[in-house]
Amino acid sequence: MNCCSHRMPLSLIKVKRSLELDDESDSCWREIKKKKLGSTELSELSLWKLANRHENLLQWKNLACQLGLKNSEIQEIESKFKLRDGLVECLYQVFLKWRLKSVDACNIKYLESKLDLCDFDENKCEEVLSAYEHLFFTNQTKLEDIKLCDKALWDISEHVCVEWKSIARYLGLNESDICEIEIKYLFKDGLRECCYQVLLKWSHKTNNFNLKSLCLCLIQQSFNYYVKKLMEMFV
């Protein structure tokens, strides 16, 4: 069965990550969002990246205790997200709660010191993308020159819909946007429509609306397999 089926039962879908409406979205952080804590702003995206890079996910509860979460809060996160969305989402929810509870004390350096982070150099993403570009496009075609119409976005959504929430975060959508899309489209239309709506919102918000920007976003998440699929579509 195609996991992108419009009306596939949710019980058969193992969505890796999600965020429910009553969780700590960016709206809760609005008053202090612009404040720099440590050397890096504690945005949803920076916390999401750290959750994805943490290697010892089985110890997420111990980490939550170290960050000051109560047992009741940990149990709530576990019941909402573990079976449906996995450990990465559980850890991300821990970070969101920690950020709200420790506004004056928390900073990104402190959080990094508590994690077992895998090596990942975002500065090399451009190099990886350039290598793929030379592999698939032997002529003078440039990825930044390939514009994405609505039909192209619909076709792309078929290939990447399973990771639609992670892609949304890396494309700059905030959690309230993601929650709105989930409520409107997930139960009624499925993952592919959610992904398509993410890509549409991104296209309306950015001037860098081209294949290069989208592929770079995927490489930043180590979704290189999807980059190859997308390039095959446009060769």
PDB file of C-alpha atoms in Angstrom:
ATOM      1  CA  MET A   1       0.000   0.000   0.000  1.00  0.00           C
ATOM      2  CA  ASN A   2       1.258   3.450  -0.845  1.00  0.00           C
ATOM      3  CA  CYS A   3       2.016   5.355   2.385  1.00  0.00           C
ATOM      4  CA  CYS A   4       0.978   8.557   0.606  1.00  0.00           C
ATOM      5  CA  SER A   5      -2.572   7.326   0.013  1.00  0.00           C
ATOM      6  CA  HIS A   6      -5.016  10.158   0.500  1.00  0.00           C
ATOM      7  CA  ARG A   7      -7.228   8.316   2.951  1.00  0.00           C
ATOM      8  CA  MET A   8      -4.921   5.711   4.416  1.00  0.00           C
ATOM      9  CA  PRO A   9      -5.953   4.709   7.987  1.00  0.00           C
ATOM     10  CA  LEU A  10      -3.759   6.441  10.533  1.00  0.00           C
ATOM     11  CA  SER A  11      -3.228   3.141  12.351  1.00  0.00           C
ATOM     12  CA  LEU A  12      -1.179   1.962   9.363  1.00  0.00           C
ATOM     13  CA  ILE A  13       0.958   5.094   9.165  1.00  0.00           C
ATOM     14  CA  LYS A  14       4.176   5.374  11.184  1.00  0.00           C
ATOM     15  CA  VAL A  15       4.628   9.121  11.074  1.00  0.00           C
ATOM     16  CA  LYS A  16       8.071   9.872  12.519  1.00  0.00           C
ATOM     17  CA  ARG A  17       7.329  13.254  13.977  1.00  0.00           C
ATOM     18  CA  SER A  18       4.357  15.441  14.834  1.00  0.00           C
ATOM     19  CA  LEU A  19       3.193  18.234  17.087  1.00  0.00           C
ATOM     20  CA  GLU A  20      -0.283  18.539  18.568  1.00  0.00           C
ATOM     21  CA  LEU A  21      -2.219  21.753  18.887  1.00  0.00           C
ATOM     22  CA  ASP A  22      -1.854  22.026  22.658  1.00  0.00           C
ATOM     23  CA  ASP A  23       1.929  21.627  22.657  1.00  0.00           C
ATOM     24  CA  GLU A  24       4.503  24.382  23.062  1.00  0.00           C
ATOM     25  CA  SER A  25       4.298  26.144  19.701  1.00  0.00           C
ATOM     26  CA  ASP A  26       6.049  29.301  18.651  1.00  0.00           C
ATOM     27  CA  SER A  27       3.066  31.375  19.792  1.00  0.00           C
ATOM     28  CA  CYS A  28       3.926  30.479  23.398  1.00  0.00           C
ATOM     29  CA  TRP A  29       7.443  31.746  22.834  1.00  0.00           C
ATOM     30  CA  ARG A  30       6.550  34.970  21.073  1.00  0.00           C
ATOM     31  CA  GLU A  31       7.477  37.373  23.875  1.00  0.00           C
ATOM     32  CA  ILE A  32      10.997  36.006  24.323  1.00  0.00           C
ATOM     33  CA  LYS A  33      11.679  34.541  20.900  1.00  0.00           C
ATOM     34  CA  LYS A  34      13.976  37.350  19.837  1.00  0.00           C
ATOM     35  CA  LYS A  35      16.155  37.055  22.909  1.00  0.00           C
ATOM     36  CA  LYS A  36      19.539  35.413  22.356  1.00  0.00           C
ATOM     37  CA  LEU A  37      20.293  32.688  24.869  1.00  0.00           C
ATOM     38  CA  GLY A  38      23.886  31.532  24.695  1.00  0.00           C
ATOM     39  CA  SER A  39      25.525  31.778  21.300  1.00  0.00           C
ATOM     40  CA  THR A  40      22.503  30.541  19.335  1.00  0.00           C
ATOM     41  CA  GLU A  41      18.835  31.481  19.471  1.00  0.00           C
ATOM     42  CA  LEU A  42      16.668  28.725  20.941  1.00  0.00           C
ATOM     43  CA  SER A  43      14.245  28.565  18.023  1.00  0.00           C
ATOM     44  CA  GLU A  44      12.047  25.578  17.253  1.00  0.00           C
ATOM     45  CA  LEU A  45      14.321  24.734  14.338  1.00  0.00           C
ATOM     46  CA  SER A  46      17.515  24.759  16.404  1.00  0.00           C
ATOM     47  CA  LEU A  47      15.880  22.471  18.984  1.00  0.00           C
ATOM     48  CA  TRP A  48      14.561  20.186  16.258  1.00  0.00           C
ATOM     49  CA  LYS A  49      18.031  19.856  14.739  1.00  0.00           C
ATOM     50  CA  LEU A  50      19.509  18.930  18.114  1.00  0.00           C
ATOM     51  CA  ALA A  51      16.819  16.300  18.710  1.00  0.00           C
ATOM     52  CA  ASN A  52      17.607  14.713  15.357  1.00  0.00           C
ATOM     53  CA  ARG A  53      21.347  14.689  16.050  1.00  0.00           C
ATOM     54  CA  HIS A  54      21.124  13.115  19.521  1.00  0.00           C
ATOM     55  CA  GLU A  55      22.331   9.505  19.318  1.00  0.00           C
ATOM     56  CA  ASN A  56      21.244   8.135  22.708  1.00  0.00           C
ATOM     57  CA  LEU A  57      17.501   8.454  22.246  1.00  0.00           C
ATOM     58  CA  LEU A  58      16.679   5.537  24.557  1.00  0.00           C
ATOM     59  CA  GLN A  59      17.788   7.720  27.471  1.00  0.00           C
ATOM     60  CA  TRP A  60      15.446  10.595  26.619  1.00  0.00           C
ATOM     61  CA  LYS A  61      13.590  10.257  29.943  1.00  0.00           C
ATOM     62  CA  ASN A  62      16.798  10.586  31.962  1.00  0.00           C
ATOM     63  CA  LEU A  63      17.690  13.669  29.949  1.00  0.00           C
ATOM     64  CA  ALA A  64      14.235  15.110  30.602  1.00  0.00           C
ATOM     65  CA  CYS A  65      14.795  14.667  34.358  1.00  0.00           C
ATOM     66  CA  GLN A  66      18.174  16.404  34.100  1.00  0.00           C
ATOM     67  CA  LEU A  67      16.468  19.330  32.369  1.00  0.00           C
ATOM     68  CA  GLY A  68      13.999  19.680  35.224  1.00  0.00           C
ATOM     69  CA  LEU A  69      10.837  18.109  33.811  1.00  0.00           C
ATOM     70  CA  LYS A  70       8.447  16.467  36.264  1.00  0.00           C
ATOM     71  CA  ASN A  71       7.522  12.792  36.007  1.00  0.00           C
ATOM     72  CA  SER A  72       3.970  13.763  35.090  1.00  0.00           C
ATOM     73  CA  GLU A  73       5.252  15.880  32.188  1.00  0.00           C
ATOM     74  CA  ILE A  74       7.461  13.054  30.957  1.00  0.00           C
ATOM     75  CA  GLN A  75       4.592  10.575  31.140  1.00  0.00           C
ATOM     76  CA  GLU A  76       2.363  12.985  29.218  1.00  0.00           C
ATOM     77  CA  ILE A  77       4.945  13.285  26.432  1.00  0.00           C
ATOM     78  CA  GLU A  78       5.395   9.520  26.328  1.00  0.00           C
ATOM     79  CA  SER A  79       1.675   8.783  26.095  1.00  0.00           C
ATOM     80  CA  LYS A  80       1.125  11.355  23.342  1.00  0.00           C
ATOM     81  CA  PHE A  81       4.109  10.780  21.099  1.00  0.00           C
ATOM     82  CA  LYS A  82       6.167   7.628  21.711  1.00  0.00           C
ATOM     83  CA  LEU A  83       4.056   4.992  19.945  1.00  0.00           C
ATOM     84  CA  ARG A  84       2.690   7.278  17.248  1.00  0.00           C
ATOM     85  CA  ASP A  85       5.692   9.467  16.427  1.00  0.00           C
ATOM     86  CA  GLY A  86       8.830   7.947  17.904  1.00  0.00           C
ATOM     87  CA  LEU A  87      11.620   8.972  20.250  1.00  0.00           C
ATOM     88  CA  VAL A  88      12.887  11.947  18.227  1.00  0.00           C
ATOM     89  CA  GLU A  89       9.562  13.681  18.689  1.00  0.00           C
ATOM     90  CA  CYS A  90       9.536  12.815  22.402  1.00  0.00           C
ATOM     91  CA  LEU A  91      12.940  14.441  22.833  1.00  0.00           C
ATOM     92  CA  TYR A  92      11.847  17.491  20.837  1.00  0.00           C
ATOM     93  CA  GLN A  93       8.810  17.908  23.096  1.00  0.00           C
ATOM     94  CA  VAL A  94      11.142  17.694  26.123  1.00  0.00           C
ATOM     95  CA  PHE A  95      13.219  20.532  24.680  1.00  0.00           C
ATOM     96  CA  LEU A  96      10.119  22.669  24.099  1.00  0.00           C
ATOM     97  CA  LYS A  97       8.923  22.215  27.668  1.00  0.00           C
ATOM     98  CA  TRP A  98      12.416  22.860  29.030  1.00  0.00           C
ATOM     99  CA  ARG A  99      12.631  26.082  27.034  1.00  0.00           C
ATOM    100  CA  LEU A 100       9.384  27.375  28.498  1.00  0.00           C
ATOM    101  CA  LYS A 101      10.232  26.342  32.060  1.00  0.00           C
ATOM    102  CA  SER A 102      13.806  27.722  32.090  1.00  0.00           C
ATOM    103  CA  VAL A 103      13.629  30.983  30.175  1.00  0.00           C
ATOM    104  CA  ASP A 104      16.226  32.782  32.265  1.00  0.00           C
ATOM    105  CA  ALA A 105      18.613  29.873  32.786  1.00  0.00           C
ATOM    106  CA  CYS A 106      18.598  27.799  29.603  1.00  0.00           C
ATOM    107  CA  ASN A 107      20.987  28.267  26.703  1.00  0.00           C
ATOM    108  CA  ILE A 108      22.002  26.259  23.681  1.00  0.00           C
ATOM    109  CA  LYS A 109      25.519  25.524  24.936  1.00  0.00           C
ATOM    110  CA  TYR A 110      24.170  24.016  28.136  1.00  0.00           C
ATOM    111  CA  LEU A 111      21.761  21.847  26.164  1.00  0.00           C
ATOM    112  CA  GLU A 112      24.482  20.656  23.785  1.00  0.00           C
ATOM    113  CA  SER A 113      26.622  19.635  26.760  1.00  0.00           C
ATOM    114  CA  LYS A 114      23.862  17.244  27.859  1.00  0.00           C
ATOM    115  CA  LEU A 115      23.540  15.509  24.473  1.00  0.00           C
ATOM    116  CA  ASP A 116      25.429  12.818  22.589  1.00  0.00           C
ATOM    117  CA  LEU A 117      25.511  14.585  19.237  1.00  0.00           C
ATOM    118  CA  CYS A 118      26.471  12.872  16.003  1.00  0.00           C
ATOM    119  CA  ASP A 119      28.871  14.754  13.746  1.00  0.00           C
ATOM    120  CA  PHE A 120      27.187  16.847  11.091  1.00  0.00           C
ATOM    121  CA  ASP A 121      28.649  19.792   9.209  1.00  0.00           C
ATOM    122  CA  GLU A 122      25.944  21.988   7.702  1.00  0.00           C
ATOM    123  CA  ASN A 123      28.644  23.951   5.873  1.00  0.00           C
ATOM    124  CA  LYS A 124      29.219  20.937   3.632  1.00  0.00           C
ATOM    125  CA  CYS A 125      25.595  20.687   2.475  1.00  0.00           C
ATOM    126  CA  GLU A 126      26.295  23.000  -0.470  1.00  0.00           C
ATOM    127  CA  GLU A 127      29.203  20.761  -1.519  1.00  0.00           C
ATOM    128  CA  VAL A 128      27.004  17.655  -1.400  1.00  0.00           C
ATOM    129  CA  LEU A 129      24.294  19.387  -3.426  1.00  0.00           C
ATOM    130  CA  SER A 130      26.838  20.560  -5.999  1.00  0.00           C
ATOM    131  CA  ALA A 131      28.062  16.986  -6.438  1.00  0.00           C
ATOM    132  CA  TYR A 132      24.511  15.780  -7.098  1.00  0.00           C
ATOM    133  CA  GLU A 133      23.936  18.640  -9.525  1.00  0.00           C
ATOM    134  CA  HIS A 134      26.981  17.666 -11.616  1.00  0.00           C
ATOM    135  CA  LEU A 135      25.922  14.019 -11.489  1.00  0.00           C
ATOM    136  CA  PHE A 136      22.387  14.520 -12.769  1.00  0.00           C
ATOM    137  CA  PHE A 137      22.684  17.645 -14.930  1.00  0.00           C
ATOM    138  CA  THR A 138      25.498  17.345 -17.452  1.00  0.00           C
ATOM    139  CA  ASN A 139      24.389  20.420 -19.403  1.00  0.00           C
ATOM    140  CA  GLN A 140      24.407  24.031 -18.238  1.00  0.00           C
ATOM    141  CA  THR A 141      21.173  23.697 -16.239  1.00  0.00           C
ATOM    142  CA  LYS A 142      21.346  25.224 -12.769  1.00  0.00           C
ATOM    143  CA  LEU A 143      19.165  24.065  -9.913  1.00  0.00           C
ATOM    144  CA  GLU A 144      18.347  27.635  -8.891  1.00  0.00           C
ATOM    145  CA  ASP A 145      16.909  28.211 -12.404  1.00  0.00           C
ATOM    146  CA  ILE A 146      14.384  25.387 -12.047  1.00  0.00           C
ATOM    147  CA  LYS A 147      11.195  26.969 -10.752  1.00  0.00           C
ATOM    148  CA  LEU A 148       8.515  24.867  -9.088  1.00  0.00           C
ATOM    149  CA  CYS A 149       4.920  25.236 -10.292  1.00  0.00           C
ATOM    150  CA  ASP A 150       1.960  23.884  -8.305  1.00  0.00           C
ATOM    151  CA  LYS A 151       1.908  20.659 -10.342  1.00  0.00           C
ATOM    152  CA  ALA A 152       5.605  20.115  -9.617  1.00  0.00           C
ATOM    153  CA  LEU A 153       4.950  20.599  -5.902  1.00  0.00           C
ATOM    154  CA  TRP A 154       2.161  18.019  -6.042  1.00  0.00           C
ATOM    155  CA  ASP A 155       4.462  15.533  -7.769  1.00  0.00           C
ATOM    156  CA  ILE A 156       7.245  16.207  -5.256  1.00  0.00           C
ATOM    157  CA  SER A 157       4.894  15.701  -2.323  1.00  0.00           C
ATOM    158  CA  GLU A 158       4.333  12.093  -3.404  1.00  0.00           C
ATOM    159  CA  HIS A 159       8.002  11.283  -2.768  1.00  0.00           C
ATOM    160  CA  VAL A 160       8.624  13.151   0.495  1.00  0.00           C
ATOM    161  CA  CYS A 161       5.257  13.163   2.287  1.00  0.00           C
ATOM    162  CA  VAL A 162       6.290  10.764   5.067  1.00  0.00           C
ATOM    163  CA  GLU A 163       8.686  13.423   6.389  1.00  0.00           C
ATOM    164  CA  TRP A 164       6.367  16.379   5.845  1.00  0.00           C
ATOM    165  CA  LYS A 165       6.675  17.868   9.342  1.00  0.00           C
ATOM    166  CA  SER A 166      10.449  17.782   9.444  1.00  0.00           C
ATOM    167  CA  ILE A 167      10.564  19.336   5.970  1.00  0.00           C
ATOM    168  CA  ALA A 168       8.107  22.021   7.085  1.00  0.00           C
ATOM    169  CA  ARG A 169      10.341  22.982  10.006  1.00  0.00           C
ATOM    170  CA  TYR A 170      13.448  23.187   7.859  1.00  0.00           C
ATOM    171  CA  LEU A 171      11.596  25.284   5.280  1.00  0.00           C
ATOM    172  CA  GLY A 172      10.816  27.836   7.981  1.00  0.00           C
ATOM    173  CA  LEU A 173       7.171  27.133   8.799  1.00  0.00           C
ATOM    174  CA  ASN A 174       6.311  27.705  12.438  1.00  0.00           C
ATOM    175  CA  GLU A 175       4.524  25.218  14.647  1.00  0.00           C
ATOM    176  CA  SER A 176       1.178  26.995  14.403  1.00  0.00           C
ATOM    177  CA  ASP A 177       1.317  26.613  10.589  1.00  0.00           C
ATOM    178  CA  ILE A 178       2.091  22.910  10.969  1.00  0.00           C
ATOM    179  CA  CYS A 179      -0.721  22.388  13.474  1.00  0.00           C
ATOM    180  CA  GLU A 180      -3.177  24.173  11.183  1.00  0.00           C
ATOM    181  CA  ILE A 181      -2.223  21.974   8.226  1.00  0.00           C
ATOM    182  CA  GLU A 182      -2.432  18.816  10.342  1.00  0.00           C
ATOM    183  CA  ILE A 183      -5.902  19.646  11.662  1.00  0.00           C
ATOM    184  CA  LYS A 184      -7.279  20.606   8.245  1.00  0.00           C
ATOM    185  CA  TYR A 185      -5.808  17.896   6.045  1.00  0.00           C
ATOM    186  CA  LEU A 186      -4.266  14.879   7.817  1.00  0.00           C
ATOM    187  CA  PHE A 187      -7.405  12.968   8.796  1.00  0.00           C
ATOM    188  CA  LYS A 188      -9.381  13.982   5.725  1.00  0.00           C
ATOM    189  CA  ASP A 189      -6.789  13.877   2.930  1.00  0.00           C
ATOM    190  CA  GLY A 190      -3.645  12.178   4.227  1.00  0.00           C
ATOM    191  CA  LEU A 191       0.085  12.799   4.332  1.00  0.00           C
ATOM    192  CA  ARG A 192       0.552  13.816   0.710  1.00  0.00           C
ATOM    193  CA  GLU A 193      -1.919  16.677   0.960  1.00  0.00           C
ATOM    194  CA  CYS A 194      -0.237  17.858   4.178  1.00  0.00           C
ATOM    195  CA  CYS A 195       3.123  17.882   2.419  1.00  0.00           C
ATOM    196  CA  TYR A 196       1.656  19.699  -0.582  1.00  0.00           C
ATOM    197  CA  GLN A 197       0.182  22.391   1.665  1.00  0.00           C
ATOM    198  CA  VAL A 198       3.584  22.809   3.357  1.00  0.00           C
ATOM    199  CA  LEU A 199       5.255  23.335  -0.006  1.00  0.00           C
ATOM    200  CA  LEU A 200       2.558  25.816  -1.046  1.00  0.00           C
ATOM    201  CA  LYS A 201       3.014  27.845   2.137  1.00  0.00           C
ATOM    202  CA  TRP A 202       6.764  27.829   1.621  1.00  0.00           C
ATOM    203  CA  SER A 203       6.351  29.005  -1.976  1.00  0.00           C
ATOM    204  CA  HIS A 204       4.269  31.977  -0.792  1.00  0.00           C
ATOM    205  CA  LYS A 205       6.752  32.967   1.923  1.00  0.00           C
ATOM    206  CA  THR A 206      10.103  32.855   0.156  1.00  0.00           C
ATOM    207  CA  ASN A 207      11.852  34.495  -2.761  1.00  0.00           C
ATOM    208  CA  ASN A 208      14.186  31.492  -3.141  1.00  0.00           C
ATOM    209  CA  PHE A 209      11.438  29.295  -4.494  1.00  0.00           C
ATOM    210  CA  ASN A 210      13.357  26.825  -6.651  1.00  0.00           C
ATOM    211  CA  LEU A 211      14.642  23.265  -6.790  1.00  0.00           C
ATOM    212  CA  LYS A 212      17.991  24.176  -5.248  1.00  0.00           C
ATOM    213  CA  SER A 213      16.442  25.570  -2.062  1.00  0.00           C
ATOM    214  CA  LEU A 214      14.244  22.519  -1.612  1.00  0.00           C
ATOM    215  CA  CYS A 215      17.072  20.042  -2.251  1.00  0.00           C
ATOM    216  CA  LEU A 216      19.342  21.895   0.155  1.00  0.00           C
ATOM    217  CA  CYS A 217      16.647  21.674   2.812  1.00  0.00           C
ATOM    218  CA  LEU A 218      16.486  17.906   2.309  1.00  0.00           C
ATOM    219  CA  ILE A 219      20.261  17.464   2.487  1.00  0.00           C
ATOM    220  CA  GLN A 220      20.343  19.399   5.766  1.00  0.00           C
ATOM    221  CA  GLN A 221      18.109  16.644   7.154  1.00  0.00           C
ATOM    222  CA  SER A 222      20.208  13.832   5.631  1.00  0.00           C
ATOM    223  CA  PHE A 223      17.350  13.040   3.241  1.00  0.00           C
ATOM    224  CA  ASN A 224      19.761  12.521   0.344  1.00  0.00           C
ATOM    225  CA  TYR A 225      17.644   9.701  -1.048  1.00  0.00           C
ATOM    226  CA  TYR A 226      14.803  12.147  -1.678  1.00  0.00           C
ATOM    227  CA  VAL A 227      17.182  14.597  -3.355  1.00  0.00           C
ATOM    228  CA  LYS A 228      18.091  11.934  -5.902  1.00  0.00           C
ATOM    229  CA  LYS A 229      14.410  11.220  -6.517  1.00  0.00           C
ATOM    230  CA  LEU A 230      13.655  14.890  -7.097  1.00  0.00           C
ATOM    231  CA  MET A 231      16.557  15.381  -9.471  1.00  0.00           C
ATOM    232  CA  GLU A 232      15.480  12.353 -11.491  1.00  0.00           C
ATOM    233  CA  MET A 233      12.109  14.068 -11.937  1.00  0.00           C
ATOM    234  CA  PHE A 234      13.666  17.150 -13.539  1.00  0.00           C
ATOM    235  CA  VAL A 235      16.439  15.626 -15.660  1.00  0.00           C
TER     236      VAL A 235
END
